[in-house]
Every structure is written in C-alpha cells, then in structure tokens.
Amino acid sequence: MSAQERLTDSLYGLGWGVVKKLPEPVAVRLGRSIADLAWKQRGKGVLRLESNYARVVPDASPERLAELSRAGMRSYLRYWMESFRLPAWSKDRIKSGFDPKGLHHLTDGLAAGKGVVLALPHMANWDLAGAWVTTKLETPFTTVAERLKPETLYDRFVAYREGLGMEVLPHSGGTAFGTLARRLRDGGLVCLVAERDLSSSGVEVRFFGEATRIPAGPALLAQQTGALLLPVTLWYDDSPVMQGRVHPPVEVPGTGTRAEKTSVMAQALADAFATGIADHPEDWHMLQRLWLKDLEPRPSDGARP
C-alpha cells in the first residue's frame, strides 16, 4: 500500500470514527466549512463539477456556474457528513430522514413478486435512501460497489453498507450480474448507481444533448428476469429530510434485438435522470469526467463509490 493510499484509508477511517460521534449541528457546520474551503481552492474536482454543470445549465453565466459549484460542494459534503454519521443514526432518524414521491411504483412492483431494479444517478445521498428502504420498508436489497484502492478502503465501504442492511457485490469479477439476476428472479430488490459507465460494455446515450455511456446492466437485468426497472432521483431542500422521486417504469420494448431494446431502455433511463438533475443540479455530485468528449484514454479522476 502506498503512502497516499494509507493516508486516504486513514482519513475515511477518521470520518467514520469521529464524525459519527459529533452532534448533528456540529457535523453540518463542519461539512459546510470543508465544502467552502474546497470550493475556494478551485481544485480539479470543483472545476470538473462546474464543467459538468455547464452541460446541465447551458445558458448559465460564469457567476451562476460558480454559485452552482459552491452549492454542489456543500451538497457533496452533506452527503459525506451524513454517510459518516449514518451508522449511529437511530431507526427512527433513518425513517424520518427521507421523503420519496412516487413510492407506489416501488411497493406495487415488490408486491407483484417479479423483482425490481432501482437505478439512480449520483444525487444527494443514495446510502440514506438505501438505509430507508431496509429500515422503513423492511426490504433488503442487493447492490454493487466499485473496487477501490486501497483494498482496505473498499472493505470499509462494504462493511458500512452491509451495516445498513445491504448485500454488496464487487463490481469486478464477472459474477455480480448472475447473482443480481437470481435475486430478481426470487422477487428481490436490486439498487444500482447507473449514470456513469465503469466498464467497456456501456450503452451510448444522449445526455443533456451530448453523447455519453451508461451501464447496460439495469436494462439487461429487466429484460432477462422480467423485473421492473424504476429510475430514482434524489435531492436536498433546506430541511434535514432528503427528498426523492421514484419515476414511472422504463418499459421493455416489444420488438427489436436485445441490443436495440437495451439502447432504447438506456436512453429512457438517461432521460429520467436528466429530468431530476435539471431540476436539482446542485445535488448531482459528478466531480469526474462523464461525456465522451471529455474522456481521456487513461482516466485519472477518482470516483465516489
């Protein structure tokens, strides 16, 4: 393990060890202070965030983009402060911490017994949404996590999410898809963060007018298992309660090859994500390159797991 990897692992360990013990108002102020400091430094992540927001809000002035990136960093640090503290939240705090609209799409789908795939972009705090599902709805689910370096950091995230009631599979290794399909055929729930492709098998879509790739997995799982595919978007308001929306199902086309069906479904998923992101751009935490025009042969950006 390199010195940088040891430092990264230690900082995350410090967050889970110390921040979760802070009173909530103190954690909120700390997160905002760190966000403002990072924003003022104008580092690579902040500049990339502004560049991404320029696609979402194409008529924004430089001043407006700066305002958005500051709000985006505050939202991003709210995610981290909440995530560090989630293991210490009571069940009642988790149950009252999220207010999703359109929940009937999920509950009706689960009641039908055919399995449900929830697909989300990197908005607000999907870990909190997941904890709400396992706590409020008392419904376990399976998800996938990107393998991080160092391995000890990946282990921390797996332990953290398993502690919230999630089954976590590694993104690499080739066995995740089969396990997810089995869970869905058993009528289970699968949740996937799905607006940034981490493989060579992504599906090209138009996203805010430009080409990018998103994972094929959600669409393929729905096709192969008969599960319902539901886009979900999340956002914060001025309250301690996170907001969200379960969008109507993405239907499997009645005709076409598997690749053609996957392309249509992926575009529908991207369109639903774009709707939620356009409404709440500051809560979209995309500090990495996303559009094909921006991608380099050797990606150098980190990823939020």
Short mmCIF file of C-alpha atoms in Angstrom, two decimals:
data_model
loop_
_atom_site.label_atom_id
_atom_site.label_comp_id
_atom_site.label_asym_id
_atom_site.label_seq_id
_atom_site.Cartn_x
_atom_site.Cartn_y
_atom_site.Cartn_z
CA MET A 1 0.00 0.00 0.00
CA SER A 2 1.39 3.39 -1.00
CA ALA A 3 1.68 6.34 1.39
CA GLN A 4 -1.16 8.07 -0.47
CA GLU A 5 -3.39 5.01 -0.14
CA ARG A 6 -2.63 4.75 3.59
CA LEU A 7 -3.50 8.42 4.01
CA THR A 8 -6.77 8.01 2.10
CA ASP A 9 -7.76 4.99 4.16
CA SER A 10 -6.87 6.77 7.40
CA LEU A 11 -8.93 9.84 6.51
CA TYR A 12 -12.01 7.77 5.77
CA GLY A 13 -11.48 5.82 8.96
CA LEU A 14 -11.23 9.09 10.86
CA GLY A 15 -14.50 10.23 9.31
CA TRP A 16 -16.41 7.14 10.39
CA GLY A 17 -14.71 7.10 13.76
CA VAL A 18 -15.03 10.77 14.72
CA VAL A 19 -17.72 12.50 12.63
CA LYS A 20 -20.40 9.99 13.58
CA LYS A 21 -19.90 10.99 17.23
CA LEU A 22 -20.43 14.71 16.61
CA PRO A 23 -23.75 16.40 17.36
CA GLU A 24 -25.64 16.83 14.11
CA PRO A 25 -25.46 20.66 14.02
CA VAL A 26 -21.69 20.47 14.51
CA ALA A 27 -21.35 17.94 11.68
CA VAL A 28 -23.47 20.14 9.40
CA ARG A 29 -21.29 23.19 10.08
CA LEU A 30 -18.11 21.15 9.63
CA GLY A 31 -19.27 19.81 6.29
CA ARG A 32 -20.18 23.26 5.03
CA SER A 33 -16.83 24.70 6.14
CA ILE A 34 -14.90 21.93 4.35
CA ALA A 35 -17.04 22.39 1.24
CA ASP A 36 -16.45 26.15 1.14
CA LEU A 37 -12.72 25.70 1.63
CA ALA A 38 -12.51 23.15 -1.19
CA TRP A 39 -14.60 25.39 -3.45
CA LYS A 40 -12.33 28.39 -2.83
CA GLN A 41 -9.25 26.33 -3.73
CA ARG A 42 -10.67 25.72 -7.22
CA GLY A 43 -9.17 22.26 -7.50
CA LYS A 44 -9.68 19.70 -10.24
CA GLY A 45 -12.91 18.31 -8.80
CA VAL A 46 -14.54 21.73 -8.44
CA LEU A 47 -13.58 22.73 -11.96
CA ARG A 48 -14.92 19.47 -13.35
CA LEU A 49 -18.14 19.95 -11.40
CA GLU A 50 -18.58 23.38 -12.98
CA SER A 51 -17.84 21.98 -16.41
CA ASN A 52 -20.47 19.30 -15.93
CA TYR A 53 -22.99 21.84 -14.66
CA ALA A 54 -22.36 23.88 -17.82
CA ARG A 55 -23.91 20.99 -19.78
CA VAL A 56 -26.90 20.83 -17.44
CA VAL A 57 -27.49 24.60 -17.40
CA PRO A 58 -26.09 25.70 -20.79
CA ASP A 59 -27.26 29.31 -20.51
CA ALA A 60 -25.68 29.84 -17.07
CA SER A 61 -23.24 32.72 -16.69
CA PRO A 62 -19.80 32.13 -15.13
CA GLU A 63 -21.15 33.67 -11.92
CA ARG A 64 -24.12 31.29 -11.93
CA LEU A 65 -21.85 28.29 -12.54
CA ALA A 66 -19.67 29.37 -9.62
CA GLU A 67 -22.76 29.61 -7.42
CA LEU A 68 -23.86 26.16 -8.56
CA SER A 69 -20.48 24.60 -7.89
CA ARG A 70 -20.39 26.09 -4.40
CA ALA A 71 -23.85 24.72 -3.68
CA GLY A 72 -22.78 21.43 -5.27
CA MET A 73 -19.78 21.11 -2.99
CA ARG A 74 -21.96 21.85 0.03
CA SER A 75 -24.39 19.15 -1.10
CA TYR A 76 -21.50 16.74 -1.69
CA LEU A 77 -20.09 17.32 1.80
CA ARG A 78 -23.57 16.95 3.26
CA TYR A 79 -23.58 13.51 1.66
CA TRP A 80 -20.28 12.64 3.34
CA MET A 81 -21.23 14.04 6.75
CA GLU A 82 -24.48 12.09 6.66
CA SER A 83 -22.74 8.95 5.47
CA PHE A 84 -20.15 9.09 8.24
CA ARG A 85 -22.97 9.53 10.76
CA LEU A 86 -25.50 7.05 9.34
CA PRO A 87 -24.19 4.06 11.33
CA ALA A 88 -25.01 5.98 14.51
CA TRP A 89 -28.50 7.11 13.43
CA SER A 90 -31.43 5.52 15.19
CA LYS A 91 -34.05 3.64 13.19
CA ASP A 92 -36.49 6.49 13.80
CA ARG A 93 -33.98 9.04 12.49
CA ILE A 94 -33.47 6.98 9.33
CA LYS A 95 -37.21 6.50 8.84
CA SER A 96 -37.83 10.25 9.13
CA GLY A 97 -34.80 11.25 7.06
CA PHE A 98 -36.20 10.56 3.58
CA ASP A 99 -39.48 11.50 1.88
CA PRO A 100 -39.80 9.86 -1.56
CA LYS A 101 -42.59 10.69 -4.00
CA GLY A 102 -43.99 8.06 -6.35
CA LEU A 103 -43.24 5.31 -3.83
CA HIS A 104 -46.18 3.26 -5.12
CA HIS A 105 -44.15 2.34 -8.19
CA LEU A 106 -41.71 0.51 -5.89
CA THR A 107 -44.18 -1.00 -3.44
CA ASP A 108 -46.52 -2.19 -6.20
CA GLY A 109 -43.59 -3.70 -8.06
CA LEU A 110 -42.38 -5.57 -5.00
CA ALA A 111 -45.90 -6.78 -4.26
CA ALA A 112 -46.12 -8.23 -7.79
CA GLY A 113 -43.23 -10.54 -6.87
CA LYS A 114 -41.31 -10.17 -10.13
CA GLY A 115 -38.38 -8.24 -8.74
CA VAL A 116 -37.47 -4.55 -9.01
CA VAL A 117 -34.35 -2.77 -10.22
CA LEU A 118 -33.89 0.75 -8.85
CA ALA A 119 -31.41 2.81 -10.90
CA LEU A 120 -30.04 6.11 -9.58
CA PRO A 121 -27.56 8.80 -10.55
CA HIS A 122 -25.02 10.19 -8.05
CA MET A 123 -27.51 12.57 -6.44
CA ALA A 124 -27.84 13.62 -2.78
CA ASN A 125 -27.34 10.53 -0.56
CA TRP A 126 -28.25 7.20 -2.04
CA ASP A 127 -26.85 5.41 1.03
CA LEU A 128 -29.51 7.14 3.13
CA ALA A 129 -32.18 6.15 0.59
CA GLY A 130 -30.93 2.57 0.83
CA ALA A 131 -30.95 2.62 4.62
CA TRP A 132 -34.51 3.98 4.48
CA VAL A 133 -35.58 1.09 2.25
CA THR A 134 -34.09 -1.53 4.58
CA THR A 135 -35.43 0.21 7.70
CA LYS A 136 -38.74 1.86 6.80
CA LEU A 137 -39.86 -0.64 4.17
CA GLU A 138 -38.04 -3.52 5.88
CA THR A 139 -36.90 -4.67 2.45
CA PRO A 140 -33.35 -5.97 1.95
CA PHE A 141 -31.65 -5.38 -1.38
CA THR A 142 -28.51 -6.16 -3.32
CA THR A 143 -26.15 -3.61 -4.81
CA VAL A 144 -22.73 -3.43 -6.46
CA ALA A 145 -19.68 -1.45 -5.31
CA GLU A 146 -16.68 -0.40 -7.34
CA ARG A 147 -13.46 -1.96 -6.10
CA LEU A 148 -11.43 0.86 -4.56
CA LYS A 149 -7.77 1.19 -3.77
CA PRO A 150 -6.51 0.52 -1.23
CA GLU A 151 -8.41 -2.72 -0.65
CA THR A 152 -8.88 -1.72 2.99
CA LEU A 153 -10.93 1.28 1.84
CA TYR A 154 -13.15 -0.96 -0.27
CA ASP A 155 -13.59 -3.20 2.78
CA ARG A 156 -14.62 -0.17 4.83
CA PHE A 157 -17.35 0.74 2.35
CA VAL A 158 -18.60 -2.83 2.12
CA ALA A 159 -18.78 -3.10 5.91
CA TYR A 160 -20.50 0.29 6.13
CA ARG A 161 -23.18 -0.60 3.59
CA GLU A 162 -23.68 -4.10 4.91
CA GLY A 163 -24.18 -2.50 8.33
CA LEU A 164 -27.06 -0.53 6.79
CA GLY A 165 -28.71 -3.77 5.64
CA MET A 166 -27.43 -4.03 2.05
CA GLU A 167 -25.93 -7.03 0.30
CA VAL A 168 -22.84 -5.69 -1.51
CA LEU A 169 -21.22 -7.38 -4.51
CA PRO A 170 -17.90 -6.32 -6.08
CA HIS A 171 -18.21 -4.60 -9.45
CA SER A 172 -15.32 -6.60 -10.89
CA GLY A 173 -15.04 -10.34 -11.11
CA GLY A 174 -17.83 -11.17 -13.55
CA THR A 175 -20.18 -12.89 -11.09
CA ALA A 176 -22.23 -9.90 -9.97
CA PHE A 177 -24.69 -9.97 -12.89
CA GLY A 178 -25.64 -13.60 -12.29
CA THR A 179 -26.18 -13.01 -8.59
CA LEU A 180 -28.30 -9.92 -9.26
CA ALA A 181 -30.40 -11.87 -11.75
CA ARG A 182 -31.02 -14.63 -9.21
CA ARG A 183 -32.10 -12.11 -6.59
CA LEU A 184 -34.57 -10.57 -9.04
CA ARG A 185 -35.99 -13.92 -10.16
CA ASP A 186 -36.67 -14.59 -6.48
CA GLY A 187 -38.72 -11.38 -6.36
CA GLY A 188 -36.00 -9.34 -4.69
CA LEU A 189 -34.79 -5.76 -4.98
CA VAL A 190 -31.62 -4.56 -6.70
CA CYS A 191 -30.31 -0.98 -6.45
CA LEU A 192 -27.66 0.34 -8.86
CA VAL A 193 -25.99 3.72 -9.31
CA ALA A 194 -26.16 3.93 -13.08
CA GLU A 195 -25.31 7.17 -14.86
CA ARG A 196 -21.55 6.60 -15.20
CA ASP A 197 -20.17 3.58 -17.03
CA LEU A 198 -17.25 1.82 -15.35
CA SER A 199 -16.81 -0.90 -17.97
CA SER A 200 -16.21 -1.34 -21.69
CA SER A 201 -19.78 -2.54 -22.23
CA GLY A 202 -21.69 0.68 -21.61
CA VAL A 203 -24.52 1.88 -23.83
CA GLU A 204 -24.15 5.18 -25.64
CA VAL A 205 -26.94 7.67 -24.89
CA ARG A 206 -27.64 11.34 -25.39
CA PHE A 207 -27.42 13.13 -22.08
CA PHE A 208 -28.09 16.87 -21.98
CA GLY A 209 -27.54 16.95 -25.72
CA GLU A 210 -24.19 15.16 -25.85
CA ALA A 211 -23.03 11.56 -26.05
CA THR A 212 -22.01 9.56 -23.00
CA ARG A 213 -22.22 5.93 -21.91
CA ILE A 214 -24.25 4.46 -19.07
CA PRO A 215 -24.19 0.89 -17.76
CA ALA A 216 -26.20 -1.70 -19.69
CA GLY A 217 -26.83 -3.75 -16.55
CA PRO A 218 -30.16 -2.27 -15.39
CA ALA A 219 -31.79 -2.69 -18.82
CA LEU A 220 -30.35 -6.18 -19.34
CA LEU A 221 -31.47 -7.34 -15.91
CA ALA A 222 -35.01 -6.13 -16.58
CA GLN A 223 -35.07 -7.91 -19.94
CA GLN A 224 -33.66 -11.20 -18.71
CA THR A 225 -35.62 -11.50 -15.47
CA GLY A 226 -38.88 -9.66 -16.11
CA ALA A 227 -38.11 -7.31 -13.22
CA LEU A 228 -39.47 -3.77 -13.12
CA LEU A 229 -36.90 -1.05 -13.92
CA LEU A 230 -37.50 2.16 -11.97
CA PRO A 231 -35.39 5.33 -12.21
CA VAL A 232 -34.95 7.23 -8.95
CA THR A 233 -33.68 10.78 -8.41
CA LEU A 234 -32.81 12.40 -5.08
CA TRP A 235 -32.29 15.93 -3.82
CA TYR A 236 -31.94 18.05 -0.73
CA ASP A 237 -34.01 21.01 0.36
CA ASP A 238 -33.43 23.33 3.33
CA SER A 239 -34.67 20.73 5.81
CA PRO A 240 -32.84 17.76 7.37
CA VAL A 241 -35.10 15.47 5.29
CA MET A 242 -33.83 14.27 1.91
CA GLN A 243 -36.34 14.33 -0.93
CA GLY A 244 -36.71 11.86 -3.77
CA ARG A 245 -38.84 10.60 -6.62
CA VAL A 246 -39.45 7.10 -7.93
CA HIS A 247 -40.16 7.65 -11.62
CA PRO A 248 -42.57 5.53 -13.71
CA PRO A 249 -41.20 2.22 -15.00
CA VAL A 250 -38.92 2.01 -18.01
CA GLU A 251 -40.72 -0.46 -20.24
CA VAL A 252 -39.05 -3.25 -22.20
CA PRO A 253 -39.75 -2.63 -25.91
CA GLY A 254 -41.97 -5.23 -27.52
CA THR A 255 -39.79 -5.64 -30.61
CA GLY A 256 -36.14 -5.46 -31.57
CA THR A 257 -32.93 -7.27 -30.79
CA ARG A 258 -31.54 -7.38 -27.27
CA ALA A 259 -29.06 -4.64 -28.17
CA GLU A 260 -31.81 -2.47 -29.67
CA LYS A 261 -34.04 -2.93 -26.64
CA THR A 262 -31.14 -2.14 -24.32
CA SER A 263 -30.37 1.05 -26.24
CA VAL A 264 -33.98 2.26 -26.02
CA MET A 265 -34.22 1.47 -22.32
CA ALA A 266 -30.86 3.07 -21.52
CA GLN A 267 -31.95 6.27 -23.25
CA ALA A 268 -35.21 6.29 -21.28
CA LEU A 269 -33.21 5.86 -18.08
CA ALA A 270 -30.85 8.69 -19.03
CA ASP A 271 -33.83 10.94 -19.83
CA ALA A 272 -35.34 10.29 -16.38
CA PHE A 273 -32.02 11.04 -14.72
CA ALA A 274 -31.69 14.23 -16.75
CA THR A 275 -35.12 15.40 -15.62
CA GLY A 276 -34.18 15.06 -11.95
CA ILE A 277 -30.71 16.55 -12.42
CA ALA A 278 -32.04 19.55 -14.36
CA ASP A 279 -34.47 20.26 -11.51
CA HIS A 280 -31.75 19.98 -8.83
CA PRO A 281 -28.33 20.32 -10.49
CA GLU A 282 -26.54 21.28 -7.27
CA ASP A 283 -27.36 17.86 -5.82
CA TRP A 284 -25.72 15.96 -8.67
CA HIS A 285 -22.27 15.04 -7.36
CA MET A 286 -20.43 14.36 -10.61
CA LEU A 287 -16.86 15.51 -9.98
CA GLN A 288 -15.50 13.19 -12.68
CA ARG A 289 -15.39 13.24 -16.47
CA LEU A 290 -18.61 11.87 -17.92
CA TRP A 291 -19.22 12.90 -21.53
CA LEU A 292 -17.32 11.15 -24.29
CA LYS A 293 -15.82 14.43 -25.48
CA ASP A 294 -14.16 14.85 -22.10
CA LEU A 295 -12.84 11.34 -21.58
CA GLU A 296 -9.12 10.70 -21.79
CA PRO A 297 -7.54 7.38 -22.87
CA ARG A 298 -6.36 6.90 -19.27
CA PRO A 299 -8.95 8.16 -16.78
CA SER A 300 -7.26 10.00 -13.92
CA ASP A 301 -10.30 11.08 -11.94
CA GLY A 302 -11.43 9.42 -8.74
CA ALA A 303 -14.96 8.18 -8.25
CA ARG A 304 -17.43 8.37 -5.49
CA PRO A 305 -18.14 4.76 -4.59
#
